[in-house]
PDB file of C-alpha atoms in Angstrom:
ATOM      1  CA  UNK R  29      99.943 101.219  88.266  1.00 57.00           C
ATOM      2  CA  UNK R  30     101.002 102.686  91.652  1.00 83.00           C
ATOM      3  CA  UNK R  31      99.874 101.058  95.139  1.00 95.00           C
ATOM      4  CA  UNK R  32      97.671  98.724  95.372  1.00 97.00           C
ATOM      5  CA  UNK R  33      94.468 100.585  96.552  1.00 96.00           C
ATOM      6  CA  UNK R  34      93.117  97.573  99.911  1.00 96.00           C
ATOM      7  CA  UNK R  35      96.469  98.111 100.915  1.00 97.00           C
ATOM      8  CA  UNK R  36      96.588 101.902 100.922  1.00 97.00           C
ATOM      9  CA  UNK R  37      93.204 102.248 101.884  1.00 97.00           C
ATOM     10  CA  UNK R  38      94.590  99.567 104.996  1.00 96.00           C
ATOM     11  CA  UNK R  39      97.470 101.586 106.080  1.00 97.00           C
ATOM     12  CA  UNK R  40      95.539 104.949 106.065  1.00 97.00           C
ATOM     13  CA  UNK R  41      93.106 103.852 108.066  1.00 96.00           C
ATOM     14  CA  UNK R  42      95.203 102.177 110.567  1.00 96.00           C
ATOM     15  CA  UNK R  43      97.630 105.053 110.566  1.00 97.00           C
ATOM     16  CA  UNK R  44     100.592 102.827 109.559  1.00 97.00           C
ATOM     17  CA  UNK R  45     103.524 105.491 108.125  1.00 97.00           C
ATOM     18  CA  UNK R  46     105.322 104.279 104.785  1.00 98.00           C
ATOM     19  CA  UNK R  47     107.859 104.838 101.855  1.00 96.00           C
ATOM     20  CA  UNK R  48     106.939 104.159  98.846  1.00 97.00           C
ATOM     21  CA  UNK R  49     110.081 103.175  96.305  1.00 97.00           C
ATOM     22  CA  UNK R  50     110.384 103.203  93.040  1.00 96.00           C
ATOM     23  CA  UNK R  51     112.734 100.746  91.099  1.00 97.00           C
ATOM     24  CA  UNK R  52     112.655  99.720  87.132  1.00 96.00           C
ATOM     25  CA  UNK R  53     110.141  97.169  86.071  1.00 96.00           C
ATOM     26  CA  UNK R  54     111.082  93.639  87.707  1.00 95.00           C
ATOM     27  CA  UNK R  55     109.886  90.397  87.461  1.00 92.00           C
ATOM     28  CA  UNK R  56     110.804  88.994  90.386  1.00 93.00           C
ATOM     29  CA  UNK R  57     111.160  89.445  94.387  1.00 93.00           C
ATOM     30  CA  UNK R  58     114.792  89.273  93.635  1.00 94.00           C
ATOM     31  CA  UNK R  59     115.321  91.292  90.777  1.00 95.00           C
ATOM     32  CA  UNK R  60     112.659  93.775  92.712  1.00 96.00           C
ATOM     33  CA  UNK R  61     115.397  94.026  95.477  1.00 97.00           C
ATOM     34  CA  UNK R  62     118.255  94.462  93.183  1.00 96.00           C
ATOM     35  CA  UNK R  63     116.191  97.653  91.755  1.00 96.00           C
ATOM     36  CA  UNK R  64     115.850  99.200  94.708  1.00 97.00           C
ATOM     37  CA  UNK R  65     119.451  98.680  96.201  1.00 97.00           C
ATOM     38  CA  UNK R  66     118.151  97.141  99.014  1.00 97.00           C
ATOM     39  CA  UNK R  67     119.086  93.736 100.734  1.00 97.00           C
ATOM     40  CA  UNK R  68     117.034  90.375  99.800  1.00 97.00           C
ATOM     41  CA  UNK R  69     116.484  89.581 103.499  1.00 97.00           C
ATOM     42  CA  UNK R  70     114.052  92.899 103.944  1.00 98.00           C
ATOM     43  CA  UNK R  71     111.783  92.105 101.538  1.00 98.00           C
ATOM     44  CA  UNK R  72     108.992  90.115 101.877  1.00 98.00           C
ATOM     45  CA  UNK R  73     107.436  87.891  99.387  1.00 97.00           C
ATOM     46  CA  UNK R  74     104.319  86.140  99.064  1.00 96.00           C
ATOM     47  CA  UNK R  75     103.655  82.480  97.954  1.00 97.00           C
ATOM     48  CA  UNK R  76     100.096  81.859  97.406  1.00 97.00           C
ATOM     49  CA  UNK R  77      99.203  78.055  98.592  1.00 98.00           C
ATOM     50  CA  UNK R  78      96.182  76.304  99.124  1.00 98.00           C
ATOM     51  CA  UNK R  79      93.884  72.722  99.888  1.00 97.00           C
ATOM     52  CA  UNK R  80      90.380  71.809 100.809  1.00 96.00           C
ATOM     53  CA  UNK R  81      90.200  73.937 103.576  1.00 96.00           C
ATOM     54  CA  UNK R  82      91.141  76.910 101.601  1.00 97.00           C
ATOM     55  CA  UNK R  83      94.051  79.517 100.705  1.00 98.00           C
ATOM     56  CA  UNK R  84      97.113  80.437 102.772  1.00 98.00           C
ATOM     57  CA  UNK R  85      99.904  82.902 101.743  1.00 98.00           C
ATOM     58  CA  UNK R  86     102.915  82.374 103.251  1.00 98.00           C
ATOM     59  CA  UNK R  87     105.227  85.219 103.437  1.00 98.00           C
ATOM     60  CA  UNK R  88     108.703  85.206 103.564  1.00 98.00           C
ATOM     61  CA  UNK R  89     111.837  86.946 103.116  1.00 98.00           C
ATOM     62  CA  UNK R  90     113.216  87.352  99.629  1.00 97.00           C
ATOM     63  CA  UNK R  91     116.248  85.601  99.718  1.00 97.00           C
ATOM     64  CA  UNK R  92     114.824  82.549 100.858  1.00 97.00           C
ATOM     65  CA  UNK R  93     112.833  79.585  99.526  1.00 97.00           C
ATOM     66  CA  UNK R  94     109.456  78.175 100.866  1.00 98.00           C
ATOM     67  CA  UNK R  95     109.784  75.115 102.768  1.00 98.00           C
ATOM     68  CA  UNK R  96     106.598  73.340 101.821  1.00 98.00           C
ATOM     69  CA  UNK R  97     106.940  70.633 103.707  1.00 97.00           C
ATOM     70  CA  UNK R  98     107.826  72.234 106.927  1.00 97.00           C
ATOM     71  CA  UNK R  99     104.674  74.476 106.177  1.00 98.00           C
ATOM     72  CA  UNK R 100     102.544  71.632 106.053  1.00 97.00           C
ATOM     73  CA  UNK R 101     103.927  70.074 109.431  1.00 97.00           C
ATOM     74  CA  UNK R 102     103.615  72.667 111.308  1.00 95.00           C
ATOM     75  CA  UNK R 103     100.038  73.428 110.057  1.00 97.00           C
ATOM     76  CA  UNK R 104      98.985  69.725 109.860  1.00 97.00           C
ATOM     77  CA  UNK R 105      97.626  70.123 106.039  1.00 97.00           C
ATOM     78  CA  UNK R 106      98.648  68.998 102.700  1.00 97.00           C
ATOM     79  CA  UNK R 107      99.005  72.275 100.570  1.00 98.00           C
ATOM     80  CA  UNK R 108      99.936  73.188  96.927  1.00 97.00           C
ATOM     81  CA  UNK R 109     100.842  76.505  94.608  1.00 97.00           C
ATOM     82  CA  UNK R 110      97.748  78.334  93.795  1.00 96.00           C
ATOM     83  CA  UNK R 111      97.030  79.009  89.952  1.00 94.00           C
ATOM     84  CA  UNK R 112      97.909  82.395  88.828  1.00 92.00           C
ATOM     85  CA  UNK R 113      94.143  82.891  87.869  1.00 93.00           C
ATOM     86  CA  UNK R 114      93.487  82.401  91.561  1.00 95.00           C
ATOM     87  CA  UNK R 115      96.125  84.805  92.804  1.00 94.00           C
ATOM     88  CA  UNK R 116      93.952  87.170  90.435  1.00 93.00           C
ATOM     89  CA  UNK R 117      90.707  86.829  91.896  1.00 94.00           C
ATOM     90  CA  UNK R 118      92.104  86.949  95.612  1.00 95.00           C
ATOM     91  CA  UNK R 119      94.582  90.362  94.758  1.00 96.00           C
ATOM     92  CA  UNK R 120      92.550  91.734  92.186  1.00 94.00           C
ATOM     93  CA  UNK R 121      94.085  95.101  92.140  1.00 96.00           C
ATOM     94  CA  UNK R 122      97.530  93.866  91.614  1.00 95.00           C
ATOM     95  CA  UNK R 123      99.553  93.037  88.707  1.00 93.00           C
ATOM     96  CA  UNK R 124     100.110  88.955  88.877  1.00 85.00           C
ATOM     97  CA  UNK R 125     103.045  88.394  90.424  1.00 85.00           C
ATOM     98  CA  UNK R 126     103.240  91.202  92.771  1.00 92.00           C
ATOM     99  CA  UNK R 127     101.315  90.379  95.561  1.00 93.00           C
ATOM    100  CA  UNK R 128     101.551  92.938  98.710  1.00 94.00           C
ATOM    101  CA  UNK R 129     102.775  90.837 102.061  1.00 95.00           C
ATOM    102  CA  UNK R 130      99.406  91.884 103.381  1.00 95.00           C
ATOM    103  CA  UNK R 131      96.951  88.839 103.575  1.00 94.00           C
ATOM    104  CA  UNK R 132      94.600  89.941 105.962  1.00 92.00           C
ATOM    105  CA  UNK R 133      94.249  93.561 104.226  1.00 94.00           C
ATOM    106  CA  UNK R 134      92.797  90.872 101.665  1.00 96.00           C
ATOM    107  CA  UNK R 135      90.816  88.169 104.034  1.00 95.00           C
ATOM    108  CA  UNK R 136      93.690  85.914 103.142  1.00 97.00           C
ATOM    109  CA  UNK R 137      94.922  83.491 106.095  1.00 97.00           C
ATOM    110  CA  UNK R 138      98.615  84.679 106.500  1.00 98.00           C
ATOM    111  CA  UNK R 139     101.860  82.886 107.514  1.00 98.00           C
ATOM    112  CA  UNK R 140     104.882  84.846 108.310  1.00 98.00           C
ATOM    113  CA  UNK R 141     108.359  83.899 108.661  1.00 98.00           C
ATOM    114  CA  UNK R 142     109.853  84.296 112.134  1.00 97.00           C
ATOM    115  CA  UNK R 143     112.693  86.223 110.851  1.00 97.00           C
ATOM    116  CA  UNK R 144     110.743  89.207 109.047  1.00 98.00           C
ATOM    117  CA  UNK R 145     109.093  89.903 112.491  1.00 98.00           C
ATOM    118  CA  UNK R 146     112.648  90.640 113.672  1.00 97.00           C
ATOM    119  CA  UNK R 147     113.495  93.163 110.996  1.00 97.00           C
ATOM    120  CA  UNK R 148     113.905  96.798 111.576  1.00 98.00           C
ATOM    121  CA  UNK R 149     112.362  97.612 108.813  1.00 98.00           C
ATOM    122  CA  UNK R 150     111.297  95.565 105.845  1.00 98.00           C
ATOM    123  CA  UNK R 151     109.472  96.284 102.180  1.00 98.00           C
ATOM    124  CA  UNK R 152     106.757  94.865 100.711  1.00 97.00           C
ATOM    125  CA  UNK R 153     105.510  94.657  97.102  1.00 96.00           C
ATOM    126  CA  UNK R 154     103.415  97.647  96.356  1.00 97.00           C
ATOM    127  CA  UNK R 155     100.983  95.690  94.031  1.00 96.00           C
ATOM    128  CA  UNK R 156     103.106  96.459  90.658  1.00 95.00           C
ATOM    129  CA  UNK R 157     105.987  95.512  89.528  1.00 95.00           C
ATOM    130  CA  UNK R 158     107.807  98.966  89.608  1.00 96.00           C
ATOM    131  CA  UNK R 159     106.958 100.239  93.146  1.00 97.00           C
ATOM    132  CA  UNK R 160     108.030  98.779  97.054  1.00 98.00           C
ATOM    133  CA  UNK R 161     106.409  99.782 100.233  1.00 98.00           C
ATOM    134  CA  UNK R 162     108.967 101.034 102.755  1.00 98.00           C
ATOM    135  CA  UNK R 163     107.449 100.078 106.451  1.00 98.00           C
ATOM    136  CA  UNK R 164     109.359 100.355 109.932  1.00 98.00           C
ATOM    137  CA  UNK R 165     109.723  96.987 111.581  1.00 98.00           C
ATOM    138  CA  UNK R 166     106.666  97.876 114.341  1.00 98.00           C
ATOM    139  CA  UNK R 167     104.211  98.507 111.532  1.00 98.00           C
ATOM    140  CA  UNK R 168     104.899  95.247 109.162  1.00 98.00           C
ATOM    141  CA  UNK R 169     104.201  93.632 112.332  1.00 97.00           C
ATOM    142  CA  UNK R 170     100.988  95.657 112.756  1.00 97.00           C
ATOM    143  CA  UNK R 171      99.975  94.407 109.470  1.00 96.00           C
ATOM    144  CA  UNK R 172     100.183  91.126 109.995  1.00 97.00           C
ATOM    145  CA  UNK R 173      99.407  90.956 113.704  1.00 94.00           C
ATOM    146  CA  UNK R 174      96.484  88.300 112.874  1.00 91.00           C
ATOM    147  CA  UNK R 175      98.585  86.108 111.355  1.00 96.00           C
ATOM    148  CA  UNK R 176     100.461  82.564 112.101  1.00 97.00           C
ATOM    149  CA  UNK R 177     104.080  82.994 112.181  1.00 97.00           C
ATOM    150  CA  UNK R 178     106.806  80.134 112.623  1.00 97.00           C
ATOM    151  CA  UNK R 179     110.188  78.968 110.381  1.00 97.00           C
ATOM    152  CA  UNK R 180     108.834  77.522 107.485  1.00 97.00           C
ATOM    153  CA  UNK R 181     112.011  78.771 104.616  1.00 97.00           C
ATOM    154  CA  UNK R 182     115.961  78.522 104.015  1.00 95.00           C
ATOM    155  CA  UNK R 183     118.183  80.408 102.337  1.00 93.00           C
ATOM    156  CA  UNK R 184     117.799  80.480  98.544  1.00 82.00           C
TER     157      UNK R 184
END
């Protein structure tokens, strides 16, 4: 599988420049980063969460965990993990488990943490498990302009 095709289709429409990079089969944000030789903190990865009023994915970087609880403060709801069949049906032309930082490409709500907004450049899951997209720091942001953003994660 090679990019995911919303989010291609996404960042050729809105003229957003990107790398694509390969690494060996992963199964996880971490290993994914260790594959590609690059830094934990510059890659963003995507926890699917929802409740009664629907899904959120919060994105954050790699090398971090999700602080649910601060999530749910700051947002004033009471979320949990979405099932993997769920994931499927929202990112159905990914592989499970490598969901592109890229909610609204998908009509997802989006959360992003504070400190991937600052990065010069960070990568995102491609929408397989053997592919990154490379993307400058001013178009992430441009991805994920309609999204919340806040401090929501810690170091893992």
């Amino acid at each position: 599988m090679a990019i995911a095709k919303r989010l291609q289709w996404y960042l050729q429409q809105h003229g957003l420049d990107y790398d694509l990079v390969p690494h060996a089969h992963s199964s996880s944000s971490l290993e994914s980063a260790r594959a590609a030789r690059i830094p934990a903190g510059k890659l963003a990865k995507c926890v699917l969460l929802e409740d009664e009023r629907g899904y959120l994915l919060a994105i954050l970087p790699a090398s971090c965990q999700l602080d649910l609880d601060e999530v749910e403060e700051q947002l004033h709801r009471s979320l949990g993990l979405a099932s993997e069949a769920e994931v499927g049906e929202l990112f159905g032309d990914c592989e499970v488990g490598a969901v592109p930082a890229a909610g609204p490409v998908y009509g997802v709500p989006t959360l992003v943490e504070d400190s991937l907004l600052r990065m010069p450049d960070v990568y995102v899951e491609a929408g397989d498990h053997e592919e990154l997209v490379h993307l400058s720091g001013p178009a992430f942001r441009q991805l994920v302009a309609q999204s919340l953003h806040g401090r929501f994660s810690h170091p893992g």
